[in-house]
Tab-separated table of N, CA, C and O in Angstrom:
chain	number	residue	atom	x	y	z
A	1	UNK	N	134.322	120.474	135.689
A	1	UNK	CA	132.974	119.941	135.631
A	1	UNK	C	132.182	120.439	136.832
A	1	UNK	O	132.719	120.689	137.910
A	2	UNK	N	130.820	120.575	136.584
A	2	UNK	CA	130.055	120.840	137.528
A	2	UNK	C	128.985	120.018	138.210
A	2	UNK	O	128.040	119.886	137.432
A	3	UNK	N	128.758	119.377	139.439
A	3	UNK	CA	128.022	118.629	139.860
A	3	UNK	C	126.719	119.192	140.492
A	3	UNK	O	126.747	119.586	141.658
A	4	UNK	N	125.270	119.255	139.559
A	4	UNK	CA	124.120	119.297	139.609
A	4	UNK	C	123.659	118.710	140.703
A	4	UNK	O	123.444	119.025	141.873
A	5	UNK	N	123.561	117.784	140.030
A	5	UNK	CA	122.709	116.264	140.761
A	5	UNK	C	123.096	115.372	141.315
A	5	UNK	O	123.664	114.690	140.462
A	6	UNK	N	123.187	114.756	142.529
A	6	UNK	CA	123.582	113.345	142.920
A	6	UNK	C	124.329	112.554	141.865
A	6	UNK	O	123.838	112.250	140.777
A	7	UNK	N	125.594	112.231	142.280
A	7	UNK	CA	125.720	111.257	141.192
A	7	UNK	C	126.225	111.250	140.156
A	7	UNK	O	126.980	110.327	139.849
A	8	UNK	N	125.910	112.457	139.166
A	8	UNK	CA	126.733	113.002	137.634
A	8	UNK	C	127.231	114.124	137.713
A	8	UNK	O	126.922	114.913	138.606
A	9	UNK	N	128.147	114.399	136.721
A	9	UNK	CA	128.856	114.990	136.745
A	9	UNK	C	128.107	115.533	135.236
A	9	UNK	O	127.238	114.936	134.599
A	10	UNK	N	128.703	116.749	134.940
A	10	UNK	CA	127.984	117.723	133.637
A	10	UNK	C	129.790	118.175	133.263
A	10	UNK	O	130.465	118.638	134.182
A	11	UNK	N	130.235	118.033	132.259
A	11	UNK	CA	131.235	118.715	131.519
A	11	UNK	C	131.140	120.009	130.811
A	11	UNK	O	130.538	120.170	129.748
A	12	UNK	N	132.075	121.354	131.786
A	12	UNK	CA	131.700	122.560	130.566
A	12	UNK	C	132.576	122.636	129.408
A	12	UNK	O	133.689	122.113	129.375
A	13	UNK	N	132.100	123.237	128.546
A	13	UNK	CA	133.030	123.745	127.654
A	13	UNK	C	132.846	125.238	128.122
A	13	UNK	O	131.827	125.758	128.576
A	14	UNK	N	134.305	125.899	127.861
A	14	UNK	CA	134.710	127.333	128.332
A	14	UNK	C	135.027	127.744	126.853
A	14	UNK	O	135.867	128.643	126.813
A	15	UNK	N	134.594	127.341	125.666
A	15	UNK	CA	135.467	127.878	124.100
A	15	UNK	C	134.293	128.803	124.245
A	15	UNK	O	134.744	129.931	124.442
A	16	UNK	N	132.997	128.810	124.232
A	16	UNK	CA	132.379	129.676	123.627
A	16	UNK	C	132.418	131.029	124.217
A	16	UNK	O	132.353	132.161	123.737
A	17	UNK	N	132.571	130.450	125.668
A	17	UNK	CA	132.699	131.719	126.548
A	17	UNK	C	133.896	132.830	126.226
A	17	UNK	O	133.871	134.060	126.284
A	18	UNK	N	134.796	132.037	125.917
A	18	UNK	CA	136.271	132.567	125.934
A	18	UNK	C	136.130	133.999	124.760
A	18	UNK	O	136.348	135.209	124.818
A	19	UNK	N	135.562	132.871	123.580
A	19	UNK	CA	135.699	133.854	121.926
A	19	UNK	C	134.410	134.548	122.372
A	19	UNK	O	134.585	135.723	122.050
A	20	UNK	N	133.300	134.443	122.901
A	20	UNK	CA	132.011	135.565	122.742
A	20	UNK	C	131.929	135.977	123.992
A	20	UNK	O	131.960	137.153	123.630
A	21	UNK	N	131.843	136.072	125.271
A	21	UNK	CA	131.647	136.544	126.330
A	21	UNK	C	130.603	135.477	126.930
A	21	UNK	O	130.136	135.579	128.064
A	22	UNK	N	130.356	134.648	126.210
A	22	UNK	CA	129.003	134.092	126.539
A	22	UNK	C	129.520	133.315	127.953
A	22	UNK	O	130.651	133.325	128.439
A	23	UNK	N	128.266	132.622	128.455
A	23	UNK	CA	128.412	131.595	129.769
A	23	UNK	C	129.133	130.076	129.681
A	23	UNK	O	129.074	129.447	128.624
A	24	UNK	N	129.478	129.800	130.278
A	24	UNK	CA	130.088	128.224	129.700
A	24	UNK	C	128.838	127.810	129.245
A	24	UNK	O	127.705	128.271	129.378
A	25	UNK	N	129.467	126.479	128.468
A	25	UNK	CA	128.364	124.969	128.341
A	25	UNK	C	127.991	123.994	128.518
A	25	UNK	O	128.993	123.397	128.911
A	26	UNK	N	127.011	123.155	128.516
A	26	UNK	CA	127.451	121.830	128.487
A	26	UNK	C	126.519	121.163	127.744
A	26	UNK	O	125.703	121.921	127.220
A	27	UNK	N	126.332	119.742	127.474
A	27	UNK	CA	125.299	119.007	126.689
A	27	UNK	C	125.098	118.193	128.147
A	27	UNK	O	125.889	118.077	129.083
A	28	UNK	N	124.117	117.819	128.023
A	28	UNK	CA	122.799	117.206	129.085
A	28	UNK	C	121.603	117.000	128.505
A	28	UNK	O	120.972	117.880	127.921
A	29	UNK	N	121.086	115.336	128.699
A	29	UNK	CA	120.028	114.480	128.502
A	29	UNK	C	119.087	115.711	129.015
A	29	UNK	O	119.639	116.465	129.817
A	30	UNK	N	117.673	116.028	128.643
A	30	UNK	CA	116.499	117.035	129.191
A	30	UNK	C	115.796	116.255	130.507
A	30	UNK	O	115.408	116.642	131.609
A	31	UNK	N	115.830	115.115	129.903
A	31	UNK	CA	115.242	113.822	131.396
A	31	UNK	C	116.176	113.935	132.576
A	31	UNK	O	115.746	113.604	133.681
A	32	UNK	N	117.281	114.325	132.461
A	32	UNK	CA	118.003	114.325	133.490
A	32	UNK	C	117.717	115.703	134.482
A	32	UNK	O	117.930	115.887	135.681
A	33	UNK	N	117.186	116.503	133.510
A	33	UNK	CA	117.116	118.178	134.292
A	33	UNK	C	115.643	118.077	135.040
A	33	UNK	O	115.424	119.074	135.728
A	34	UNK	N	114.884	117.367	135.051
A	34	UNK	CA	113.423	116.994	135.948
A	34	UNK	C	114.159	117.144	137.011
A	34	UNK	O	113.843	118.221	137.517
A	35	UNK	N	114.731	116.784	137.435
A	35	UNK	CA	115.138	116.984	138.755
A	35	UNK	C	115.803	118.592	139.619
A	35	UNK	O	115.766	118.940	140.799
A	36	UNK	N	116.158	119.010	138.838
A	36	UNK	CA	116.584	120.374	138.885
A	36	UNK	C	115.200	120.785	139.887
A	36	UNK	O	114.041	120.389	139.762
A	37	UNK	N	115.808	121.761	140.952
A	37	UNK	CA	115.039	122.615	141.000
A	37	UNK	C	115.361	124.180	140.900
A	37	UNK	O	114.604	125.112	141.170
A	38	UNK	N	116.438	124.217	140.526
A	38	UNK	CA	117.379	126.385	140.049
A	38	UNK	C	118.076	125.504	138.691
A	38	UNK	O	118.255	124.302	138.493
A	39	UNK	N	118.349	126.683	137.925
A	39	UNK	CA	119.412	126.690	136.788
A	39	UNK	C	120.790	126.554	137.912
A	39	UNK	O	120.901	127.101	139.009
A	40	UNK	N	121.661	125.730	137.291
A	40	UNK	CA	122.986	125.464	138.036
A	40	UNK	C	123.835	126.674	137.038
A	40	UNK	O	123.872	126.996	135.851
A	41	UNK	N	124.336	127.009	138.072
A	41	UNK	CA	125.601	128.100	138.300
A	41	UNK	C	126.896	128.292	138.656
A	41	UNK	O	127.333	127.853	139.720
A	42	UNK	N	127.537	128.880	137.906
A	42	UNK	CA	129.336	129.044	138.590
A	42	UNK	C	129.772	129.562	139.177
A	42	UNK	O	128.848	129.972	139.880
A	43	UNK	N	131.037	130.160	139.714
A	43	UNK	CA	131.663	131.815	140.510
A	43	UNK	C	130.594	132.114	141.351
A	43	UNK	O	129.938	133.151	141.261
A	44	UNK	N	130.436	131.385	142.025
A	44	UNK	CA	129.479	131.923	143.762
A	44	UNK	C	128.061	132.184	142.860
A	44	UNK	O	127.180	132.931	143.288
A	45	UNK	N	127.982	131.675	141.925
A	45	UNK	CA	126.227	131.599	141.786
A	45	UNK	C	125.839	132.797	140.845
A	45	UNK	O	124.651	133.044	140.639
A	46	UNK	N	126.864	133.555	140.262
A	46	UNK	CA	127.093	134.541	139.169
A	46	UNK	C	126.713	134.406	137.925
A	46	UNK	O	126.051	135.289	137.379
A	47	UNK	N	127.037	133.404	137.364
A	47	UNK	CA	127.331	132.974	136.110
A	47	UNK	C	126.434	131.595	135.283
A	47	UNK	O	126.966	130.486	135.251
A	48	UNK	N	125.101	131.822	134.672
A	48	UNK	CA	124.321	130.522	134.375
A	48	UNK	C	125.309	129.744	133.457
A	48	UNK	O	126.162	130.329	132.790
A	49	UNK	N	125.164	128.524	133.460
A	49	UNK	CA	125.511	127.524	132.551
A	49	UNK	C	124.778	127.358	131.650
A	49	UNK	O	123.938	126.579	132.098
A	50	UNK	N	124.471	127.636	130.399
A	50	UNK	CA	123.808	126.714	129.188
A	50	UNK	C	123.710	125.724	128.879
A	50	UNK	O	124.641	125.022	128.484
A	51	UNK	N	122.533	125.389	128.975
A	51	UNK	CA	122.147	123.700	129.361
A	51	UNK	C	121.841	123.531	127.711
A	51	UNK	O	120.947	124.191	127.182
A	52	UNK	N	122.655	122.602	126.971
A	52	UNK	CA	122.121	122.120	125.610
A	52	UNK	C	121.430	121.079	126.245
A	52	UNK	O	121.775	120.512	127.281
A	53	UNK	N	120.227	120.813	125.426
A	53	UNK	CA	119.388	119.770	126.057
A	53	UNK	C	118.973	119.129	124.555
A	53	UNK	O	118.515	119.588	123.509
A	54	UNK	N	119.507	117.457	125.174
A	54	UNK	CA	118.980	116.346	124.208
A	54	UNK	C	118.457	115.591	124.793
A	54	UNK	O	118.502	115.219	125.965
A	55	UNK	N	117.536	115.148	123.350
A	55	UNK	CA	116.683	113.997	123.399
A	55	UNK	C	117.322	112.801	123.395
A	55	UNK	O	118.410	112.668	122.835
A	56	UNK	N	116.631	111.697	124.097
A	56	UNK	CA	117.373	110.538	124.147
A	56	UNK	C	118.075	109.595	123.038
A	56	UNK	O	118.742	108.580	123.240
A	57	UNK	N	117.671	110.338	121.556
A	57	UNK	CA	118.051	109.792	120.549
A	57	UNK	C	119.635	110.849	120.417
A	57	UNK	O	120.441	110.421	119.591
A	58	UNK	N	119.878	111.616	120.873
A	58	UNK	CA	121.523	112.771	120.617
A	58	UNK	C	120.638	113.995	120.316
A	58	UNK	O	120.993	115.024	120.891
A	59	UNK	N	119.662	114.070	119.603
A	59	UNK	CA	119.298	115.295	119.005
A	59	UNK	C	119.274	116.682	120.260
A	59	UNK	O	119.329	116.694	121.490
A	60	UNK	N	119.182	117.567	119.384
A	60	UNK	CA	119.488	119.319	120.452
A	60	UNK	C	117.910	119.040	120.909
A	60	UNK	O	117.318	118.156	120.289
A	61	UNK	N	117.274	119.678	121.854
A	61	UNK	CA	115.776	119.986	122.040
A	61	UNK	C	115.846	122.027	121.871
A	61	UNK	O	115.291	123.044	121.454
A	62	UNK	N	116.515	121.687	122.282
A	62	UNK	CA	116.967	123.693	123.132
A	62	UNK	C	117.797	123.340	123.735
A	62	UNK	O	118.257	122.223	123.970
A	63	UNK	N	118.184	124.889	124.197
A	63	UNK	CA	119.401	125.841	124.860
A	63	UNK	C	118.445	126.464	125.596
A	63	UNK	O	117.333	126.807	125.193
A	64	UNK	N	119.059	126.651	127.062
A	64	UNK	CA	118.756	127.586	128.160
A	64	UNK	C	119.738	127.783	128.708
A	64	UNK	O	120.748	127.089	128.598
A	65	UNK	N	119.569	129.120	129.646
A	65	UNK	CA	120.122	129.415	130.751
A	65	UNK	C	119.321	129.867	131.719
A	65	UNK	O	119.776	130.555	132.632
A	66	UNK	N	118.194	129.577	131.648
A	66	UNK	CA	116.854	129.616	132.882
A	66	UNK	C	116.406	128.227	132.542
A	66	UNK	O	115.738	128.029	131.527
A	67	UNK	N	116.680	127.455	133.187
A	67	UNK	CA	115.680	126.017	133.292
A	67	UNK	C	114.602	126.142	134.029
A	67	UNK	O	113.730	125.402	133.573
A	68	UNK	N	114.198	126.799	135.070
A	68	UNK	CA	113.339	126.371	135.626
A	68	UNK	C	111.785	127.441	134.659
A	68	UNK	O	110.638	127.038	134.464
A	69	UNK	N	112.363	128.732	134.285
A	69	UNK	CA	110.946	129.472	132.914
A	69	UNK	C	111.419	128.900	131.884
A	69	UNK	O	110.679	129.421	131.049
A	70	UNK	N	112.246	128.063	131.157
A	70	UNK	CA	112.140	127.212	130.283
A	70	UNK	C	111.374	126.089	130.582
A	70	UNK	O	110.696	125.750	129.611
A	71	UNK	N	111.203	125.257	131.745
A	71	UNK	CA	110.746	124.242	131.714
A	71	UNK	C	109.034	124.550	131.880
A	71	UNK	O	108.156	123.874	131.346
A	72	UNK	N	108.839	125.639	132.681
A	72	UNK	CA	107.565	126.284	132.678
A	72	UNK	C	106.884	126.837	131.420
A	72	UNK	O	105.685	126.741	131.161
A	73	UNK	N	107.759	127.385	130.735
A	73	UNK	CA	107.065	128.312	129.381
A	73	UNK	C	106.741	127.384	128.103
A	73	UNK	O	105.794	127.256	127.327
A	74	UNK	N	108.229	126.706	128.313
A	74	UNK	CA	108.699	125.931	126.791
A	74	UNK	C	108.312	124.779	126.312
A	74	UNK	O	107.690	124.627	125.261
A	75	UNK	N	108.759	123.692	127.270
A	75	UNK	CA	108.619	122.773	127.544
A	75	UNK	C	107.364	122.396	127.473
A	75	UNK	O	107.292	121.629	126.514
A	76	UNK	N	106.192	122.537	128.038
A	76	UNK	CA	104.634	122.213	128.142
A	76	UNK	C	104.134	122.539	126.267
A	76	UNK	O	102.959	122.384	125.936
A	77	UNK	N	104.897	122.854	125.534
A	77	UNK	CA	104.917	123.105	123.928
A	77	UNK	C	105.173	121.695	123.555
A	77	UNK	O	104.231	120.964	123.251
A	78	UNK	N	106.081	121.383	123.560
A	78	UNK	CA	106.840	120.759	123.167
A	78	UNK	C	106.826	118.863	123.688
A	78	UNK	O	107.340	117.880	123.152
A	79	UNK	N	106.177	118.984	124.660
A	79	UNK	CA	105.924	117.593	125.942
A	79	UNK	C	105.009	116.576	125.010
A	79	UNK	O	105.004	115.369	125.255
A	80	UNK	N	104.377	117.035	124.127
A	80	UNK	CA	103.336	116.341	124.012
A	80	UNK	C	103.829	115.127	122.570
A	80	UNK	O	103.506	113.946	122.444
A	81	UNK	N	104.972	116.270	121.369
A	81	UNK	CA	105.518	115.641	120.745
A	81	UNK	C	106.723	114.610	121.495
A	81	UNK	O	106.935	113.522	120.960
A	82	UNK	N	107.431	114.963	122.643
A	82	UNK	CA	108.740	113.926	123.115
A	82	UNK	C	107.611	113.195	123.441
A	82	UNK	O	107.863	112.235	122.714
A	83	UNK	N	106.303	112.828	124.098
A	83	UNK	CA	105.757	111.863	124.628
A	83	UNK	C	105.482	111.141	123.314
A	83	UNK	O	105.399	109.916	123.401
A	84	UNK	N	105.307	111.768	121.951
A	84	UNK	CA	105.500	110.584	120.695
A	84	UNK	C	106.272	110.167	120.185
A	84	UNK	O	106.049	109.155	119.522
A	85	UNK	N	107.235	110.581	120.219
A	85	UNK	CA	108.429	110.241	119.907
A	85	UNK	C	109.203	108.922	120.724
A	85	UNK	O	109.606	107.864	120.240
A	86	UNK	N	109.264	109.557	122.584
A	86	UNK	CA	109.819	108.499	122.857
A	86	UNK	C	108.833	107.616	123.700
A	86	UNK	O	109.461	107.289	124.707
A	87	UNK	N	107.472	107.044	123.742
A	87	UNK	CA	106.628	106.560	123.955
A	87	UNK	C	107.177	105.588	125.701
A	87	UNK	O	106.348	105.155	126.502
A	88	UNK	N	108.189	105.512	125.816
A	88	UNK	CA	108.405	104.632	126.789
A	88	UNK	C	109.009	105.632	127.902
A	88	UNK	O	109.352	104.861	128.798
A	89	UNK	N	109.278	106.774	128.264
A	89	UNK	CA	110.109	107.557	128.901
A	89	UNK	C	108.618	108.420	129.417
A	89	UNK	O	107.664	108.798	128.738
A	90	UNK	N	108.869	108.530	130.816
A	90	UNK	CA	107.916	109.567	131.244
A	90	UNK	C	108.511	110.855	131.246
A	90	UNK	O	109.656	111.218	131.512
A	91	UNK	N	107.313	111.578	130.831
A	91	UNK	CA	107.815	113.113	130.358
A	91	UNK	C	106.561	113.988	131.140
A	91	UNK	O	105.376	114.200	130.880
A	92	UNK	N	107.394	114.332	132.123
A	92	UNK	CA	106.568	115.208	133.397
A	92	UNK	C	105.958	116.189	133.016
A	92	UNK	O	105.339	116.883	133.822
């Protein structure tokens, strides 16, 4: 596991990496990544993690491995529907 943030812990999965070459994974709340300020990384800072990102109901939102031009590009799309959806959660 990899520790982001104060406090939690993020679980990878290494299957996808293993069979495709790809980066590990993990699933992570999107409210939780506000705090981020870099995409978190493995092997001395080599290797992005793929952040599956859900909504507070389980659902996927997206996949990254740049959070911080995902949260810049993507996200500001997309902000206006999670602010209807989950009406009580501030969405930066």
């Amino acid at each position: 596991s990899v520790q982001p943030l104060a406090g939690k812990r993020w679980k990878l999965d290494y299957t996808a990496s293993e069979e495709s070459g790809h980066s590990p994974e993990t699933q992570v709340k999107l409210v939780d990544c506000f705090e981020l300020t870099s995409h978190p990384r493995i092997c001395e800072s080599k290797i992005p993690i793929t952040l599956n990102l859900h909504l507070p109901d389980g659902k996927r939102a997206a996949s990254t491995k740049d959070w911080p031009a995902w949260r810049e590009k993507e996200y500001p799309k997309l902000r206006s529907g999670f602010r209807a959806k989950f009406p009580s959660l501030l969405w930066p």
